[in-house]
Amino acid sequence: MSEEILEVKERKLKVSDMAENLIGSEIITLAWQINEMIANGKKISNLTIGDFDPKIFTIPSELKDEIKKAYDENQTNYPPADGTHELRRVVSSFLSKRLGLDYGMDEILITSGARPVIFAAYNTMVDVNDTVIFPVPSWNNNHYTHLTRAKAITVETKPENNFMPTAADLEPHIKKANLISLCSPLNPTGTVFKRDEINDICDLILNENNRRGENEKPVYLLFDQIYWLLTMGETKHYNPVVISPEMRNYTVFVDGISKAFAATGVRVGWGYGPKSIIDKMKSITSHMGAWAPKAEQVAVSRYLGNDELVDSYLENYKSEIIKRLDGFYYGFKKLKDEGFNVDAIEPQASIFMTVYINLIGKKKSDGSVIKTTKDITNFLIDDAMLALVPFSSFGASNDSVWYRISVGTCGISEIELVIQNLRTALSKLS
Ligand SMILES: Cc1ncc(COP(=O)(O)O)c(C=O)c1O
């Protein structure tokens, strides 16, 4: 006997205001749109996404071997909620050796990449309707603020400060702040805080917390240093707790292997901070089930404990990144010298760099005039076959003509091609 399948009319469902108004990642959306154009036969250099092409940037081969080995050992059950004992021990010693940071194993939380650390930190330190201050351009703070149902105060940073926020930028808002979220080396700019700049921000936070006293929630600092191993040349990475030890009470760090070892898909990250905060974050991530896979944790603990392997990987990996960043930097400077209205900020760290492409008012060969940043972005894609993310996608104002170049998917031969295509397209403007 056959049963008739009833067709159920799809009902438009109401969801929470938070979910209704949450926007996905603008960068991932743009990157996929470009990938689709490429799949349809268009030739575009896609330098949008902050990820790696694993054929160009592979994870350390010893880490890969350790991951396979851990699966062969059947390391496939639930890991402890805060991460395996061994990985927390190795991370603790890594931080102490390389950064001078003293965090015990119960002050470290291992998660599936760094994102759950950020989500849990926001939810631990920020209440509904609290205020989060963050600089723009910056990565995803707008979304985490929204997910926490908090209010955002954004501070637009300036090219003359390498797009890093200063204490003076933050000061007008400090009394309202519950959390300040900072990142260095910064995504999207590839620039870092100088020692004095962090020191002044720490003073601002400490003064405000002394004023508030013990019965009021302090201003916390979320300090995302996931790119700290990727500094270039003379650039030094500084962190607030080494510079100003009292900041230890108020700081939660975001960190992990995703960027430092080209391992975005391996999903092992960690946060560290005061034990009372890390404990709460652990409860949140364990309810989310956001622990890193057990075998990957076992493998990372075995790999990260081997200084020689780590150093030799980083030496080669960083030199490949620098080649690309320098290639674009000098390429843009050359275009500037040739009279085009472009510029670049010298790359300091990470896999990103900042370029300026101001074509407002220029006339294209079809007679149309470039009027907005969106027009510039589209001109780059259509005429220069180059896809970059505008800083407006990182919260900067819509008329910003600054862009991020990401080199994680870029082959060496692509650099000259990008610069030449850009030169050709720019030459056709009047
Ligand atoms: C500044 C920053 N923090 C954190 C992350 C997230 O890292 P993960 O992939 O480990 O979640 C990213 C990824 O793009 C990032 O740019």
XYZ file of C-alpha atoms and ligand atoms in Angstrom:
446
model
C 0.000 0.000 0.000
C 1.521 3.277 -0.998
C 1.282 6.208 1.355
C 0.552 9.626 0.027
C 3.181 12.193 0.926
C 1.513 15.367 2.076
C 3.126 18.535 0.931
C 3.697 20.824 3.894
C 3.705 24.476 3.092
C 6.862 26.131 4.374
C 6.059 28.594 7.096
C 8.039 31.780 7.570
C 9.487 31.335 11.038
C 10.276 34.073 13.479
C 13.689 33.736 15.090
C 15.501 35.665 17.808
C 16.269 39.292 17.056
C 19.935 38.491 17.531
C 19.892 35.758 14.873
C 17.666 37.759 12.557
C 20.074 40.680 12.567
C 23.337 38.763 12.635
C 25.343 39.117 9.462
C 27.746 36.444 8.285
C 31.359 37.216 7.515
C 31.538 39.887 4.799
C 34.997 38.695 3.865
C 34.033 35.057 3.383
C 31.019 36.153 1.306
C 33.217 38.308 -0.931
C 35.856 35.577 -1.237
C 33.238 33.026 -2.330
C 31.725 35.419 -4.851
C 35.173 35.827 -6.371
C 35.814 32.072 -6.314
C 32.554 31.566 -8.162
C 33.612 34.090 -10.832
C 36.923 32.230 -11.141
C 35.084 28.892 -11.448
C 33.034 30.462 -14.258
C 36.221 31.168 -16.175
C 37.102 34.727 -15.136
C 40.793 35.286 -14.413
C 41.102 37.063 -11.063
C 43.857 37.205 -8.461
C 41.898 36.525 -5.304
C 43.801 38.110 -2.430
C 40.735 38.476 -0.223
C 40.599 35.660 2.267
C 42.778 35.384 5.376
C 43.445 31.733 4.704
C 46.164 29.668 3.042
C 46.361 27.682 -0.133
C 47.622 24.396 1.357
C 49.477 23.646 -1.875
C 51.564 26.772 -1.294
C 51.662 26.961 2.505
C 51.554 23.501 4.054
C 51.397 22.735 7.758
C 54.656 21.426 9.264
C 55.169 17.886 7.951
C 56.061 16.659 11.472
C 52.758 18.029 12.764
C 50.935 16.212 9.977
C 52.737 12.971 10.905
C 51.847 13.426 14.573
C 48.176 13.932 13.684
C 48.137 10.690 11.660
C 49.953 8.884 14.457
C 47.482 10.119 17.061
C 44.600 8.700 15.014
C 46.496 5.421 14.659
C 46.746 5.392 18.459
C 42.959 5.830 18.611
C 43.120 9.159 20.389
C 39.500 9.674 19.467
C 37.523 10.082 22.687
C 36.432 13.309 24.413
C 39.389 15.418 25.519
C 39.170 17.178 28.915
C 36.953 20.298 28.707
C 39.899 22.679 29.049
C 42.218 20.679 26.763
C 44.618 17.803 27.309
C 46.974 18.069 30.261
C 49.981 17.728 27.970
C 48.930 20.440 25.507
C 48.239 22.929 28.307
C 51.640 22.096 29.799
C 53.385 22.624 26.467
C 51.494 25.874 25.753
C 52.371 27.147 29.235
C 56.058 26.510 28.638
C 55.913 27.913 25.057
C 54.451 31.185 26.391
C 56.981 31.436 29.153
C 59.981 30.677 26.921
C 59.010 32.818 23.964
C 56.937 35.654 25.399
C 57.950 35.877 29.056
C 54.323 35.209 30.022
C 53.703 33.141 33.128
C 50.417 31.230 32.796
C 49.833 27.995 34.663
C 47.983 25.036 33.195
C 44.744 26.029 34.940
C 44.891 29.470 33.333
C 44.912 28.103 29.777
C 41.893 26.941 27.768
C 42.257 24.903 24.570
C 39.474 25.243 21.987
C 38.686 24.370 18.374
C 40.636 27.255 16.881
C 40.671 30.721 18.370
C 37.097 31.747 17.624
C 35.507 29.899 20.578
C 37.991 31.669 22.884
C 36.723 35.007 21.597
C 33.067 33.995 21.852
C 33.522 32.649 25.395
C 35.591 35.655 26.493
C 32.934 38.090 25.316
C 30.217 36.082 27.051
C 32.200 35.866 30.265
C 33.173 39.517 30.534
C 30.280 41.289 28.826
C 26.603 41.481 29.863
C 23.658 42.216 27.579
C 23.710 45.972 26.830
C 27.262 46.389 28.137
C 29.646 48.425 26.015
C 32.521 47.023 23.978
C 35.082 49.393 22.504
C 37.097 48.325 19.515
C 39.078 50.003 16.766
C 38.055 49.865 13.133
C 39.260 48.454 10.851
C 39.437 45.253 12.884
C 38.350 41.679 12.467
C 34.894 40.454 13.557
C 34.516 42.454 16.785
C 31.246 43.816 15.390
C 29.892 40.260 15.116
C 31.023 39.099 18.568
C 29.544 42.264 20.096
C 26.265 41.516 18.333
C 26.311 37.844 19.425
C 26.748 39.007 23.027
C 23.882 41.503 22.603
C 26.199 44.283 23.693
C 26.645 47.820 22.410
C 29.631 48.732 20.283
C 31.647 51.918 20.364
C 34.032 51.966 17.437
C 37.119 54.085 17.146
C 38.255 54.748 13.579
C 42.036 54.574 13.432
C 44.336 56.629 11.236
C 46.915 55.763 8.590
C 49.482 58.004 10.318
C 49.247 55.631 13.320
C 49.553 52.589 11.071
C 45.831 52.091 11.813
C 46.588 51.108 15.424
C 44.370 52.704 18.102
C 45.975 55.047 20.636
C 45.127 55.693 24.275
C 43.914 59.144 23.181
C 41.470 57.492 20.737
C 40.049 55.257 23.487
C 40.091 57.747 26.359
C 36.799 59.575 25.579
C 34.909 56.262 25.911
C 36.732 54.581 28.783
C 34.161 55.373 31.497
C 31.450 53.558 29.535
C 33.601 50.562 28.606
C 33.195 47.020 29.892
C 35.542 45.457 27.377
C 38.227 46.819 25.076
C 39.065 44.418 22.276
C 42.468 44.854 20.645
C 44.554 42.851 18.220
C 48.275 43.037 17.426
C 49.618 42.172 14.887
C 46.373 43.479 13.472
C 44.114 41.842 10.948
C 43.522 43.565 8.442
C 46.476 45.957 8.468
C 49.549 43.799 9.149
C 50.809 46.430 11.602
C 51.676 46.184 15.316
C 51.529 48.235 18.511
C 54.684 49.995 19.584
C 55.723 49.477 23.195
C 54.674 52.986 24.312
C 51.328 52.710 22.588
C 50.373 49.583 24.557
C 51.815 51.032 27.730
C 49.581 54.122 27.444
C 46.496 51.978 26.826
C 47.340 49.817 29.868
C 47.663 52.979 32.010
C 44.281 54.145 30.787
C 42.651 50.831 31.740
C 44.414 50.552 35.090
C 43.484 54.127 36.079
C 39.871 53.507 35.192
C 39.796 50.252 37.160
C 41.338 51.943 40.201
C 38.634 54.594 39.969
C 35.888 51.941 39.766
C 36.880 50.032 42.862
C 36.213 46.379 43.695
C 32.407 46.360 43.646
C 32.088 47.452 40.053
C 32.844 45.298 37.020
C 36.265 46.351 35.711
C 37.165 47.243 32.134
C 38.576 44.053 30.653
C 41.016 43.767 27.790
C 40.731 41.069 25.146
C 44.118 40.919 23.452
C 44.186 38.908 20.259
C 47.774 38.023 19.386
C 47.149 35.111 17.059
C 49.698 36.503 14.559
C 52.445 37.178 17.127
C 54.860 34.569 15.744
C 54.706 36.194 12.319
C 56.661 39.416 12.851
C 58.942 40.562 10.031
C 62.449 42.000 10.088
C 63.091 44.338 13.011
C 59.458 44.383 14.123
C 58.913 43.356 17.751
C 55.712 42.031 19.226
C 54.691 43.469 22.604
C 51.948 42.297 24.915
C 50.172 44.219 27.677
C 50.968 41.862 30.560
C 54.738 41.860 30.129
C 54.722 45.659 29.688
C 52.352 46.308 32.581
C 52.138 43.269 34.925
C 49.082 44.601 36.789
C 47.144 44.117 33.523
C 47.258 40.370 34.188
C 44.128 40.796 36.326
C 42.106 42.176 33.439
C 43.530 40.605 30.273
C 42.435 37.570 28.283
C 44.665 36.544 25.370
C 43.551 34.948 22.093
C 46.082 32.653 20.425
C 46.563 29.349 18.585
C 48.152 27.565 15.637
C 45.848 28.620 12.795
C 48.004 31.390 11.377
C 51.426 30.686 12.883
C 51.575 27.232 11.267
C 49.265 27.731 8.248
C 46.876 25.385 10.058
C 43.490 27.113 9.776
C 41.675 23.833 9.143
C 43.344 21.897 11.956
C 41.301 23.840 14.552
C 43.480 24.149 17.622
C 43.455 27.452 19.501
C 43.871 28.670 23.043
C 43.121 31.495 25.415
C 44.832 32.433 28.666
C 44.001 34.800 31.465
C 42.991 34.946 35.135
C 41.863 31.533 36.390
C 38.416 32.764 37.494
C 37.697 34.051 33.971
C 39.193 31.028 32.188
C 37.051 28.719 34.381
C 33.862 30.459 33.230
C 35.019 30.427 29.629
C 35.657 26.706 29.968
C 32.047 26.150 31.062
C 30.824 28.059 28.012
C 33.034 26.252 25.485
C 32.268 22.854 26.990
C 28.511 23.462 26.593
C 29.235 24.447 22.998
C 31.370 21.325 22.548
C 33.991 23.633 21.101
C 37.031 21.640 22.173
C 39.716 20.882 19.629
C 39.699 17.267 18.384
C 41.617 15.014 20.778
C 44.044 13.622 18.169
C 44.960 17.141 17.017
C 45.583 18.189 20.620
C 47.865 15.226 21.184
C 49.714 15.980 17.949
C 50.132 19.704 18.638
C 51.466 19.010 22.133
C 54.121 16.697 20.659
C 55.039 19.119 17.886
C 55.001 22.431 19.759
C 57.289 21.059 22.447
C 60.077 20.632 19.886
C 61.786 24.031 19.595
C 64.097 23.027 16.783
C 61.279 21.849 14.526
C 59.149 24.881 15.291
C 62.004 27.325 14.635
C 63.059 25.760 11.374
C 59.458 25.689 10.100
C 58.899 29.328 11.078
C 62.121 30.485 9.462
C 61.182 29.123 6.074
C 57.455 29.932 6.335
C 58.085 33.531 7.379
C 60.617 34.094 4.630
C 58.018 32.956 2.060
C 55.434 35.345 3.534
C 57.916 38.234 3.604
C 58.830 37.679 -0.051
C 55.193 38.144 -0.980
C 54.476 41.077 1.317
C 57.627 42.874 0.192
C 56.824 42.106 -3.433
C 53.451 43.865 -3.139
C 54.858 46.664 -0.993
C 57.603 47.577 -3.485
C 55.221 46.989 -6.385
C 52.757 49.530 -4.970
C 55.543 52.000 -4.174
C 56.728 51.720 -7.774
C 53.212 52.402 -9.065
C 53.096 55.417 -6.766
C 56.426 56.656 -8.166
C 54.987 56.246 -11.637
C 52.304 58.767 -10.678
C 49.321 56.568 -9.829
C 47.243 57.513 -6.798
C 48.136 54.401 -4.793
C 50.294 53.766 -1.745
C 51.155 51.068 0.799
C 52.042 50.836 4.481
C 55.217 48.905 5.132
C 54.224 45.392 6.296
C 55.302 44.576 9.860
C 53.706 41.205 10.652
C 50.978 38.627 9.850
C 49.993 37.628 6.306
C 48.404 40.982 5.513
C 49.359 44.402 4.300
C 47.612 47.692 3.786
C 47.300 49.488 0.456
C 45.696 52.751 -0.590
C 43.916 52.912 -3.936
C 42.152 56.209 -4.471
C 40.448 56.385 -7.843
C 37.552 58.632 -6.870
C 36.710 61.012 -9.719
C 38.592 59.024 -12.354
C 36.865 58.319 -15.685
C 36.810 54.800 -17.100
C 37.200 54.109 -20.819
C 33.407 53.553 -21.116
C 32.880 57.135 -19.895
C 31.560 56.245 -16.433
C 33.088 57.935 -13.410
C 34.328 56.142 -10.306
C 32.390 57.728 -7.448
C 32.492 55.373 -4.463
C 34.731 52.817 -2.779
C 32.380 50.160 -4.106
C 33.096 51.460 -7.637
C 36.840 51.142 -6.943
C 36.431 47.595 -5.619
C 34.426 46.630 -8.709
C 36.893 48.341 -11.044
C 39.717 46.348 -9.470
C 37.824 43.094 -10.033
C 36.533 43.849 -13.537
C 39.418 45.803 -15.051
C 42.509 44.903 -12.998
C 41.406 41.302 -12.313
C 42.288 41.831 -8.672
C 40.087 41.109 -5.640
C 40.968 42.838 -2.356
C 38.922 43.444 0.793
C 38.131 47.120 1.465
C 38.633 48.317 5.036
C 34.919 49.146 5.112
C 34.351 45.365 5.368
C 36.269 45.575 8.647
C 34.045 48.328 10.008
C 35.925 51.376 8.669
C 33.803 54.102 7.074
C 32.279 53.335 3.696
C 34.335 55.997 1.953
C 37.681 54.569 3.137
C 39.903 53.866 0.130
C 42.236 51.552 2.044
C 42.380 47.840 1.293
C 43.794 44.623 2.743
C 46.045 42.354 0.696
C 46.221 38.796 2.018
C 49.127 36.686 0.741
C 48.204 33.247 2.114
C 46.926 32.022 -1.245
C 49.398 33.876 -3.432
C 52.048 32.185 -5.553
C 55.293 34.113 -6.074
C 54.709 34.504 -9.814
C 51.329 36.130 -9.127
C 52.887 39.245 -7.568
C 54.358 40.681 -10.759
C 51.181 39.771 -12.635
C 48.991 41.614 -10.101
C 51.147 44.743 -10.265
C 51.260 44.661 -14.067
C 47.481 44.119 -14.394
C 46.903 46.985 -11.996
C 49.289 49.252 -13.920
C 47.512 48.434 -17.201
C 44.060 49.094 -15.742
C 45.117 52.310 -13.983
C 46.729 53.592 -17.191
C 43.358 53.423 -18.940
C 41.727 55.822 -16.454
C 41.593 59.536 -17.141
C 42.711 38.361 14.463
C 42.135 36.984 14.362
N 41.806 36.328 15.475
C 41.276 35.100 15.441
C 41.031 34.463 14.237
C 40.387 33.114 14.242
O 41.267 32.091 14.215
P 40.788 30.563 14.152
O 40.754 30.191 12.724
O 41.840 29.845 14.940
O 39.437 30.464 14.775
C 41.355 35.120 13.043
C 41.059 34.464 11.758
O 41.018 35.039 10.712
C 41.929 36.401 13.107
O 42.265 37.069 11.996
